[in-house]
Short mmCIF file of C-alpha atoms in Angstrom, two decimals:
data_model
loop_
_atom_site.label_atom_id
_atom_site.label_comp_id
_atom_site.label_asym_id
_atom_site.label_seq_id
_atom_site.Cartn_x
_atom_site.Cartn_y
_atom_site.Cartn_z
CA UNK A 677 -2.21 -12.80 -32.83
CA UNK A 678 -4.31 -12.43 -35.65
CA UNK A 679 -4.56 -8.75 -35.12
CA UNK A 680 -1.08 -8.03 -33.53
CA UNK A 681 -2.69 -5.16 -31.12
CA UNK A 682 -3.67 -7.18 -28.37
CA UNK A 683 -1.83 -10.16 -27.56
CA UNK A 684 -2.77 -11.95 -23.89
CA UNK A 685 0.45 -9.79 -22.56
CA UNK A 686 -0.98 -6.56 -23.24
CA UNK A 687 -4.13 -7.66 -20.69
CA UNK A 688 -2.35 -6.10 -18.10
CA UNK A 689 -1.01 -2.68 -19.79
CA UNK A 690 -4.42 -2.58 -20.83
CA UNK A 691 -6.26 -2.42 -17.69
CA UNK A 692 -3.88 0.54 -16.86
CA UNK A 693 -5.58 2.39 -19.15
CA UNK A 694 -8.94 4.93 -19.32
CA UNK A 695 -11.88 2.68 -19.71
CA UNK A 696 -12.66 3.59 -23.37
CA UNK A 697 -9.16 2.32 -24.38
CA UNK A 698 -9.52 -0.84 -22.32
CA UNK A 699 -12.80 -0.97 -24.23
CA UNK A 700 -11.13 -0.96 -27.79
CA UNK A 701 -8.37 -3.20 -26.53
CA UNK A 702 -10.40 -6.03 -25.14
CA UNK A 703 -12.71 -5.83 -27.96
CA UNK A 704 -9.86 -6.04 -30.09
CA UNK A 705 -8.62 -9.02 -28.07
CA UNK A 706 -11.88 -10.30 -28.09
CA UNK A 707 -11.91 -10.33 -31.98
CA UNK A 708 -8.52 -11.32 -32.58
CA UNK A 709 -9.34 -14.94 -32.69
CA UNK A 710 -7.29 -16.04 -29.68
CA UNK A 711 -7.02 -19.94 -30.06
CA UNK A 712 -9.24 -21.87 -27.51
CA UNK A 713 -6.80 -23.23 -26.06
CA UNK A 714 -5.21 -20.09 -24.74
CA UNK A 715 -8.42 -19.39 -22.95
CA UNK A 716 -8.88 -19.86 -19.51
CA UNK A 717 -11.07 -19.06 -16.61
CA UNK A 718 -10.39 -17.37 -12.92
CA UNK A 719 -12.59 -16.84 -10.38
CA UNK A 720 -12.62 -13.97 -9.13
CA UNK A 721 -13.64 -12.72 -5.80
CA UNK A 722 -14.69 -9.31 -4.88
CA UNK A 723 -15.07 -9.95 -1.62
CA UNK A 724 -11.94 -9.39 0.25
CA UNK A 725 -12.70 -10.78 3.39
CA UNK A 726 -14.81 -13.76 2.21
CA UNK A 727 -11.68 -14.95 0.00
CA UNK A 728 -9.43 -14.12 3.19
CA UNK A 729 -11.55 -16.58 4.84
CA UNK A 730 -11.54 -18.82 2.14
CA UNK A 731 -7.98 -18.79 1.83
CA UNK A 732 -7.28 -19.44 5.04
CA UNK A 733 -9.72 -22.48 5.18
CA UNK A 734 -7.64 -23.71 1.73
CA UNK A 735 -4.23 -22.66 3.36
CA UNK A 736 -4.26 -21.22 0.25
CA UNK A 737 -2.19 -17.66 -0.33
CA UNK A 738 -4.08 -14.49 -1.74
CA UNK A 739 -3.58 -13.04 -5.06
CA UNK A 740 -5.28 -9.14 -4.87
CA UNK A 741 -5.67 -7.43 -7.86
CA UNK A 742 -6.47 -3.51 -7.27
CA UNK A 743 -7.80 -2.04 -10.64
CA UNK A 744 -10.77 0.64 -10.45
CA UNK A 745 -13.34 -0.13 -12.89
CA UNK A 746 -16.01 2.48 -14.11
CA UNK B 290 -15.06 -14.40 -14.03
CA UNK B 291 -12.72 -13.08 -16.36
CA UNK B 292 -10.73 -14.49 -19.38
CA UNK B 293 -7.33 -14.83 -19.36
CA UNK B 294 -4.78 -16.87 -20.64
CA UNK B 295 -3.85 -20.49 -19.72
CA UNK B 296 -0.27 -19.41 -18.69
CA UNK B 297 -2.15 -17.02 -15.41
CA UNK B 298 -4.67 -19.19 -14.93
CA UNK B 299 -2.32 -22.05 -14.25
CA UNK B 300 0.21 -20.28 -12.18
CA UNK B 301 -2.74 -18.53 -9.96
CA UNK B 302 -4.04 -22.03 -9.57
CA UNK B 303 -2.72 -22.17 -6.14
CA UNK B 304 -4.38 -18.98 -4.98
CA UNK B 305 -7.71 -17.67 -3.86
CA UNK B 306 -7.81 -14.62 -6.40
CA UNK B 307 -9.44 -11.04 -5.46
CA UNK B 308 -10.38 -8.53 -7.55
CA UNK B 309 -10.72 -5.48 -5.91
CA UNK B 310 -12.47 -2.42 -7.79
CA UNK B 311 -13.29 0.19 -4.88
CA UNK B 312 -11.21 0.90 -1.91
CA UNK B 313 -13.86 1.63 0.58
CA UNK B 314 -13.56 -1.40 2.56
CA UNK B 315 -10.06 -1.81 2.91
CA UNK B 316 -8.05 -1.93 5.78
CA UNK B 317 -5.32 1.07 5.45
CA UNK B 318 -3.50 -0.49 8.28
CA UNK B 319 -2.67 -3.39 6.60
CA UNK B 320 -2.80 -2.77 2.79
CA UNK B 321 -0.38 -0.67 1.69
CA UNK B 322 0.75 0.31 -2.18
CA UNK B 323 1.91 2.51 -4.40
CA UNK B 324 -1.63 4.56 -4.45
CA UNK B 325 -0.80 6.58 -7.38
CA UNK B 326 -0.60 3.57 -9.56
CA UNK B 327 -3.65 2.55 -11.66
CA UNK B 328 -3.08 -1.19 -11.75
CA UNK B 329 -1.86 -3.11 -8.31
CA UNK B 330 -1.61 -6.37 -7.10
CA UNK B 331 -0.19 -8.18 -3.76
CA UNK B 332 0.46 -11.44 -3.59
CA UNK B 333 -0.01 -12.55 0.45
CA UNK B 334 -1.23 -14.40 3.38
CA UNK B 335 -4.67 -14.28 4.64
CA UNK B 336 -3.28 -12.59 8.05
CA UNK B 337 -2.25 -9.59 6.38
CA UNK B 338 1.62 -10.45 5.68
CA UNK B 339 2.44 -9.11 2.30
CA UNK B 340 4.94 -10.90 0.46
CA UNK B 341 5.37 -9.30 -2.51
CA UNK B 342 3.60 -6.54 -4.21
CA UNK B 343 3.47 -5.80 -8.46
CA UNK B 344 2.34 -3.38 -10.71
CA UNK B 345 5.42 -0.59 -10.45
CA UNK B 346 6.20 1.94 -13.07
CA UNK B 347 9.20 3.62 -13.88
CA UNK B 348 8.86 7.26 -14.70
CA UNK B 349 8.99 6.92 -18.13
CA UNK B 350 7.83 3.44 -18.71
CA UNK B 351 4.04 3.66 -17.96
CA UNK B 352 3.97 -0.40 -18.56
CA UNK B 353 7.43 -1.50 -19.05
CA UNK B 354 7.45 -3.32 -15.72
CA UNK B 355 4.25 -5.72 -16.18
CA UNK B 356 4.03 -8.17 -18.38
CA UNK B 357 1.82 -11.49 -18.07
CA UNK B 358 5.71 -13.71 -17.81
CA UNK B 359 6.88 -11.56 -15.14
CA UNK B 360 3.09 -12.21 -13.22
CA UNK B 361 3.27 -15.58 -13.82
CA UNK B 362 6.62 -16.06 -12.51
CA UNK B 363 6.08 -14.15 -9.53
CA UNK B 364 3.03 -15.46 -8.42
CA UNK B 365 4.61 -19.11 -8.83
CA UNK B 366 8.31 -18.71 -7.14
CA UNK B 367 6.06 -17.36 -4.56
CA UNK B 368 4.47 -20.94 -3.65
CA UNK B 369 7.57 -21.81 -1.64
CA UNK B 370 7.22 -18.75 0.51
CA UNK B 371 3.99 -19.11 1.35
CA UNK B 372 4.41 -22.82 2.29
CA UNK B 373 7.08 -21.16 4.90
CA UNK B 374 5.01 -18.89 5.99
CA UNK B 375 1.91 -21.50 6.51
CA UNK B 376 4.65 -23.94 8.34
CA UNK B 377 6.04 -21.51 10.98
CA UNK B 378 3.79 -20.69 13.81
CA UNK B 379 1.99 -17.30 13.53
CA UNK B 380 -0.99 -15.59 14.64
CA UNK B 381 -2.58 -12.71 12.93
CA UNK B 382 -1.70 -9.28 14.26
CA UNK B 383 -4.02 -7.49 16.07
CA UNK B 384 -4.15 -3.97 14.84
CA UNK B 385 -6.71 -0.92 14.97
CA UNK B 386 -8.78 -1.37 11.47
CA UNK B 387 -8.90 2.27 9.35
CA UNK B 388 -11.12 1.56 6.39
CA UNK B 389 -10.29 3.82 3.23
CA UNK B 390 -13.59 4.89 3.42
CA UNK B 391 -13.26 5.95 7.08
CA UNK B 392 -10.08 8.59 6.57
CA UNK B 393 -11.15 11.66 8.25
CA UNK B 394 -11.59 13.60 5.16
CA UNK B 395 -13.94 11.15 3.45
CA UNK B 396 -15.92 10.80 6.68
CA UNK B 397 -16.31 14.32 6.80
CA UNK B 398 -17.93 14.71 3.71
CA UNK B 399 -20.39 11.53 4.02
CA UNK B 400 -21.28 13.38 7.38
CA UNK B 401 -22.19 16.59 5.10
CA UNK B 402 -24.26 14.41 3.11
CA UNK B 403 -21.80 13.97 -0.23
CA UNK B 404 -22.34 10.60 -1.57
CA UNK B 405 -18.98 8.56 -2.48
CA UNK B 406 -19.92 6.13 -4.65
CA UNK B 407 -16.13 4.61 -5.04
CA UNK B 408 -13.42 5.14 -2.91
CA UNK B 409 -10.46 5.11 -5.86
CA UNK B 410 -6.32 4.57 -4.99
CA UNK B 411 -5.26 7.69 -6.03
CA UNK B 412 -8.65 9.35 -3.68
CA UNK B 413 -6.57 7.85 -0.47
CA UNK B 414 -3.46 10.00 -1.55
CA UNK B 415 -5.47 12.91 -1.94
CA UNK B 416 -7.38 12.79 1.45
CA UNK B 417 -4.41 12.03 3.54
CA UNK B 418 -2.60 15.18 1.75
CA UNK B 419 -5.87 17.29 2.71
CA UNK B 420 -5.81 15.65 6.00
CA UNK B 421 -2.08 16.53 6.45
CA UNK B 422 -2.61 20.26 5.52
CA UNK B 423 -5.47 20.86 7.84
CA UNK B 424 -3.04 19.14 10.34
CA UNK B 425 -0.07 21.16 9.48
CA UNK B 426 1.72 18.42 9.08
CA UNK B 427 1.71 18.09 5.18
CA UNK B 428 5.67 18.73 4.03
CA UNK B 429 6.49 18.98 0.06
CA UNK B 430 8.86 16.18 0.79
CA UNK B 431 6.52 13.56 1.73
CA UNK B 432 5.20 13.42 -2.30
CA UNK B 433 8.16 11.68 -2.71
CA UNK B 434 6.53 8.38 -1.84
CA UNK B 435 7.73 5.02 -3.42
CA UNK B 436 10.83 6.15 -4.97
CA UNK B 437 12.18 4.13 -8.09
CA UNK B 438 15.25 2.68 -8.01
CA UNK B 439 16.88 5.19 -9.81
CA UNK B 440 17.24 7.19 -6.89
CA UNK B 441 19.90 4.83 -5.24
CA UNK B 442 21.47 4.36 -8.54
CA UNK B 443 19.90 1.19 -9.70
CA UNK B 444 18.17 0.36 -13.14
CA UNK B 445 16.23 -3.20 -12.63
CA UNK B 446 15.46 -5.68 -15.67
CA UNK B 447 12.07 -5.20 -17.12
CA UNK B 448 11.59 -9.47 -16.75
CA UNK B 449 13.05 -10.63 -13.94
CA UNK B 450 12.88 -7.68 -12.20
CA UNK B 451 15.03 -8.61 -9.12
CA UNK B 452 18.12 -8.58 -11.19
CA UNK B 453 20.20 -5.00 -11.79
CA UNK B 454 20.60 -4.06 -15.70
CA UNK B 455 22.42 -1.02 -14.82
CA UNK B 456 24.53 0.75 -11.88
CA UNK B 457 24.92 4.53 -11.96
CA UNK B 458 28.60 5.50 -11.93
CA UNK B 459 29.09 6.71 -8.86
CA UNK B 460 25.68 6.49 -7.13
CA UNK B 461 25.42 4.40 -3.84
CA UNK B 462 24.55 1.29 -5.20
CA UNK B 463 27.79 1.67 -7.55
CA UNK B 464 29.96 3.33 -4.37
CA UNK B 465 28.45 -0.02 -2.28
CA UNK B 466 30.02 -2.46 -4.82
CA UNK B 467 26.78 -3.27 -6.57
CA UNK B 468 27.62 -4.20 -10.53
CA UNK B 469 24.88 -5.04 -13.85
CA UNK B 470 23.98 -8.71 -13.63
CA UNK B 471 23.41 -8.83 -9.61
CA UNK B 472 20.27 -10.53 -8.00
CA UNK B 473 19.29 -8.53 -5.19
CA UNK B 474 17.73 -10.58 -2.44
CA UNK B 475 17.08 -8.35 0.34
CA UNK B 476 16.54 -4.44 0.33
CA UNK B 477 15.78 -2.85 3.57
CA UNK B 478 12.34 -4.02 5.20
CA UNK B 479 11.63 -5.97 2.04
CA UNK B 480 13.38 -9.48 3.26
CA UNK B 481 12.79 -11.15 0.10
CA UNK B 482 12.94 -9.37 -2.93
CA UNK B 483 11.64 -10.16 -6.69
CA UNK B 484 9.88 -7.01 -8.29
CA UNK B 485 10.45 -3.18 -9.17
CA UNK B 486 7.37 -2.76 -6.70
CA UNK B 487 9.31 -4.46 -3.78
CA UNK B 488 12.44 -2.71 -4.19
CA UNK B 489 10.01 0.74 -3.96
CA UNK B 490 8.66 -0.43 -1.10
CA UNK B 491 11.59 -1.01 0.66
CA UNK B 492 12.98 2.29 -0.90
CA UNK B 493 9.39 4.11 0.61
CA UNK B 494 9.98 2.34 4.32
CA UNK B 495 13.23 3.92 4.47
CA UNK B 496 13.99 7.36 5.97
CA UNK B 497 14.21 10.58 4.33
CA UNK B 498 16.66 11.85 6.22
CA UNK B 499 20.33 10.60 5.77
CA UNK B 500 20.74 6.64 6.59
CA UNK B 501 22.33 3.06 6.27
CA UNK B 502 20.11 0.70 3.89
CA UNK B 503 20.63 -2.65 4.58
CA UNK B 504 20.64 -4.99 0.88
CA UNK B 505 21.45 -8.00 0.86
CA UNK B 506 22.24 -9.51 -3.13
CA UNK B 507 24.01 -12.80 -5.48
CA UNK B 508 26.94 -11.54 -7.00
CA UNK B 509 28.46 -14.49 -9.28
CA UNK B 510 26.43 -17.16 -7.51
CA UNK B 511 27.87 -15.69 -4.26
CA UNK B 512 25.66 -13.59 -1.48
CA UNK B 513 26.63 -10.68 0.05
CA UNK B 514 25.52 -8.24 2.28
CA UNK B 515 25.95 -4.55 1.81
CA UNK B 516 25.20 -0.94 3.40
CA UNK B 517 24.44 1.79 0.36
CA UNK B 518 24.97 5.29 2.32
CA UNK B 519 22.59 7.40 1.38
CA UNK B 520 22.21 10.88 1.73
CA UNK B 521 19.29 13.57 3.56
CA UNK B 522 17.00 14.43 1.26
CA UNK B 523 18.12 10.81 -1.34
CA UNK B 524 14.06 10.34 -1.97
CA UNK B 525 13.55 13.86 -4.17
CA UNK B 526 13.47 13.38 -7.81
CA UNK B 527 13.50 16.03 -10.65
CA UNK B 528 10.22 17.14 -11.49
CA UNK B 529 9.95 15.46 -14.97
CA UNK B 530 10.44 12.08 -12.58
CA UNK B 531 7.67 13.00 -10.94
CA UNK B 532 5.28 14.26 -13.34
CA UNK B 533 3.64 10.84 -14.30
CA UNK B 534 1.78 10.84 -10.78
CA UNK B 535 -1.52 11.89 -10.45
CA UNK B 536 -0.51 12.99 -6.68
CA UNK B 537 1.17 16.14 -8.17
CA UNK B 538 -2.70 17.44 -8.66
CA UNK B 539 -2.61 18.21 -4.63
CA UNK B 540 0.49 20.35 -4.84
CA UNK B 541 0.53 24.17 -4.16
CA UNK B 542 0.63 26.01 -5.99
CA UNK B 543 -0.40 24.79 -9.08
CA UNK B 544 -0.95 26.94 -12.84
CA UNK B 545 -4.51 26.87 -12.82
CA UNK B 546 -5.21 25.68 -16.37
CA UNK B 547 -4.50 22.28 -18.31
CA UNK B 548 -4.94 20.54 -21.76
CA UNK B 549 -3.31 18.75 -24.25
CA UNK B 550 0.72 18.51 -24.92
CA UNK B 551 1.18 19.35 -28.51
CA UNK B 552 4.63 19.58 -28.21
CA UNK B 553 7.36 18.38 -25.65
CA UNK B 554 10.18 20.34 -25.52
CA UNK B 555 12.43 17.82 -24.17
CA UNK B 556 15.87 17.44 -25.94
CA UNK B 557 15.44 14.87 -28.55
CA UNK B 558 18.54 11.70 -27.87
CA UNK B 559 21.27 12.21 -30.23
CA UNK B 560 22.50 15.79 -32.09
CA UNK B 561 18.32 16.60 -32.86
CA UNK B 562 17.17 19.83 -32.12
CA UNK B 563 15.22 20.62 -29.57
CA UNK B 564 11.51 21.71 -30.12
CA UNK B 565 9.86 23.76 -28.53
CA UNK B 566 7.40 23.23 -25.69
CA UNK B 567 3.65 24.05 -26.50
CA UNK B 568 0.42 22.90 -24.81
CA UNK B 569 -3.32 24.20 -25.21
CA UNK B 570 -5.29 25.34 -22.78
CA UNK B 571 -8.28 23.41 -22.66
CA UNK B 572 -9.70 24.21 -19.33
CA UNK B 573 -8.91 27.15 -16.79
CA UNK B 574 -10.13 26.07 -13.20
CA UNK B 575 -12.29 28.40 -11.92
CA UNK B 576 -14.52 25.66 -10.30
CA UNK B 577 -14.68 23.80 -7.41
CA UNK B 578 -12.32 24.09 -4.35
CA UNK B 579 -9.24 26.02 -6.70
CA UNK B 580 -10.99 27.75 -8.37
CA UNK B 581 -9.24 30.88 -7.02
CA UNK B 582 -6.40 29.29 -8.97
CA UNK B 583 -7.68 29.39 -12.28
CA UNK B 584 -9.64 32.68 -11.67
CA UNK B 585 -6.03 34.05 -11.15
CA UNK B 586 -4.87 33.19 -14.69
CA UNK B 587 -8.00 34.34 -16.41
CA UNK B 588 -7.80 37.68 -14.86
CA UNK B 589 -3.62 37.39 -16.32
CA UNK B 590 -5.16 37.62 -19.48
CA UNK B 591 -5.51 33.94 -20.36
CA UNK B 592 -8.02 32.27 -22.87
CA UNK B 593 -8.98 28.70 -23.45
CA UNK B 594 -7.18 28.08 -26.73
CA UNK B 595 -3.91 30.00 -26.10
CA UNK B 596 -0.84 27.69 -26.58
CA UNK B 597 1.54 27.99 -23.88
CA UNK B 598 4.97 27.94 -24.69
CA UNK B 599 6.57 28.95 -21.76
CA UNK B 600 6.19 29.23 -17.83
CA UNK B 601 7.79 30.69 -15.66
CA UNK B 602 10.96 31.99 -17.59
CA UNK B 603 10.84 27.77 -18.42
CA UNK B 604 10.18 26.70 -21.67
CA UNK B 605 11.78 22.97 -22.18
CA UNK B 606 9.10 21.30 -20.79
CA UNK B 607 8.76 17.61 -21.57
CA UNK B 608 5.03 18.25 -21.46
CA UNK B 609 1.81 20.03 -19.61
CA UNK B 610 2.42 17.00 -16.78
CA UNK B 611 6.32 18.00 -16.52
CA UNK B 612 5.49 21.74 -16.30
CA UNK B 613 2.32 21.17 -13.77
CA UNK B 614 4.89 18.96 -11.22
CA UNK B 615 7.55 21.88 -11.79
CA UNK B 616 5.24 24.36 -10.47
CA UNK B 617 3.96 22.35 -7.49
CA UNK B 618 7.96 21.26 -6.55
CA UNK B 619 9.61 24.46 -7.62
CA UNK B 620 7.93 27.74 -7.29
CA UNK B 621 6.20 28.90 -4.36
CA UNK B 622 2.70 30.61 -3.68
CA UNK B 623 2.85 34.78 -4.24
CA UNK B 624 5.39 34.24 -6.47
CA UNK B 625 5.23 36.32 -9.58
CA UNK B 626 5.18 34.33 -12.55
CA UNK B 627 5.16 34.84 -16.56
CA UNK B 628 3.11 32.70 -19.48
CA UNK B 629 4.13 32.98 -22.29
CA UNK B 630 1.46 32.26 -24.79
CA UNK B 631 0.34 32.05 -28.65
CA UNK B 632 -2.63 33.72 -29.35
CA UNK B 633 -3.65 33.82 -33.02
CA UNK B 634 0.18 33.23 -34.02
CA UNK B 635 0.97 36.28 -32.16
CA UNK B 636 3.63 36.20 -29.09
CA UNK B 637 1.70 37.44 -25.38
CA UNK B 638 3.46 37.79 -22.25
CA UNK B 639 0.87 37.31 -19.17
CA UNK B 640 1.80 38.32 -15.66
CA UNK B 641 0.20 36.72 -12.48
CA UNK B 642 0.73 35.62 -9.13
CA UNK B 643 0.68 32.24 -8.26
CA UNK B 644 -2.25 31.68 -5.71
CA UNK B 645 -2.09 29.09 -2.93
#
């Protein structure tokens, strides 16, 4: 990591945290120069129930990540 | 739609993904976690049946338990479990639906008009401990909710979190014949077992009271099955253990002031010298629904700015959370109390009671 503060493992510890550090360390992540590759997209729902249904039409199993955002 | 790395994105592949950012809408009779815990996540089937849950703390490891590996390998060993699931035969529960945002508390105050915007994790602790005072059915011991592992004697690896680093000497995991280097498999309720979060679980579903816990683990590529004895009372932890949670805000009493830690007074490791405890008073609450509390230690003598050395008699506190939870656990309403401040440089002694 080009800035050694915010490597893709800290994405997690980081969301743990108040909002303004979260801030600093996705902006920090952000400008760290992450190589494309290592980039990569999820949906997310924030519809619980619609992805319940979804899932269940997919036979697919649900991943639920609780994290309170400002 | 939010970046992340390759490594997540290919092991959630399999999985419809939810982000969920306000409790309001979620069924309490179904989704269940550690609620004092900022970050959370459950991997399960669409009819409600949790198979694992993530996101555990220890009590002095705020994030020593998550890392993206340990997510990544969880949500993928979990593919073969779900397939399981899918294959058996199984109908979704029927069960009475209790939306967070429908706790009897929170529907009180919508029905007085107060707007809640977001219903937060920690906001379902603190209505069901209203809820149980009003009931009279709140007891001190029931803060003692997902206990850590280190209450049964175990210490888990950070990575593969299944697997037991340490074994207290003497504890009930050690007195069951549990050694460093075991896999547990099974722990109580929790039939299949592969994070710090399910082993609290399991530890949270078991009584309080004195009682056989089932665990099942692979000792040297051999499984066993075990019973750890454990005692009444097994779930209560020393205040310090407790002081991370934001649930000790609800307790009674309480000191009726806060701020920052400027000091911890906690014994450094090795032969260093202890330092003493100080914290400054930022705020005295003499707002809101406690503000009795705070009013109490302002009429003691107390002033935003003082720096609190001691409480209580107590003054090797590991900091202003450790000396908060001590109050809550330890000392009881109407109980005469000392603070011991700094003011200017200049030793005070105040004298209060501690209000409910």
């Amino acid at each position: 990591m080009a800035c050694g503060l915010a490597a893709p493992n800290d994405l997690i510890a980081a969301m743990r945290q108040p909002f303004i550090v979260q801030l600093l360390a996705f902006g920090l992540l952000l400008c760290s120069g992450l190589p494309a590759q290592e980039e990569a997209e999820i949906t997310w729902h924030r519809d619980f129930d619609a992805a319940r249904r979804l899932a269940t039409e997919r036979g697919a199993p649900l991943f639920v990540v609780f994290r309170c955002e400002p | 739609m939010v970046r992340g790395s390759k490594q997540l994105s290919e092991a959630a592949s399999d999985y419809v993904c939810v982000r969920v950012t306000d409790m309001s809408r979620i069924d309490l009779n179904e989704i269940e976690f550690d609620f004092d815990l900022t970050f959370a996540a459950l991997v399960m089937h669409p009819d409600g049946t949790v198979y694992h849950r993530y996101g555990g703390r220890g009590p002095d490891e705020p994030n020593g338990y998550l890392s993206l590996e340990s997510l990544c390998r969880l949500l993928r060993d979990s593919i073969p479990e779900h397939r399981a699931h899918e294959a058996r035969a199984h109908r979704r529960k029927k069960r009475k639906v209790l939306h967070a945002i429908d706790l009897p508390v929170l529907r009180r105050k919508r029905a007085r008009g107060q707007q809640i915007d977001c219903v937060h994790c920690h906001t379902i602790n603190d209505a069901r401990h209203v809820q149980a005072q009003l009931d009279g059915s709140w007891r001190r011991d029931d803060v003692f909710a997902y206990p850590d592992p280190e209450r049964i004697g175990l210490s888990l690896d950070h990575e593969r979190q299944h697997i037991v680093r340490k074994v207290k000497k003497g504890s009930p995991a050690a007195k069951a014949g549990i050694k460093a280097g075991d896999e547990l498999l099974a722990v109580g309720e929790q039939q299949s077992v592969r994070t710090l979060s399910d082993v609290q679980w399991a530890l949270h579903r078991a009584p309080f009271a004195r009682n056989r816990l089932a665990v099942r683990i692979r000792s040297e590529g051999r499984e066993r099955s075990l019973v750890l004895r454990l005692k009444s009372g097994w779930k209560r932890c020393p205040p310090e253990r407790f002081a991370w949670r934001p649930t000790k805000w609800n307790l009674t009493p309480s000191p009726g002031f806060g701020g920052p830690t400027l000091q911890s007074g906690a014994a450094p490791a090795g032969n260093g010298q202890p330092q003493a405890f100080r914290m400054r008073v930022d705020y005295i609450v003499d707002w809101g629904e406690n503000a009795h509390r705070g009013r109490a230690a302002r009429a003691a003598g107390l002033k935003i700015g003082d720096i609190v050395v001691g409480f209580a008699g107590k003054r090797d506190f590991e900091s202003f959370d450790h000396l908060h939870a001590w109050v809550g656990l330890t000392l009881k309403a109407g109980q005469a109390v000392t603070i011991d401040v700094l003011r200017g440089g200049k030793p005070l002694t105040l004298r209060y009671r501690l209000p409910k």
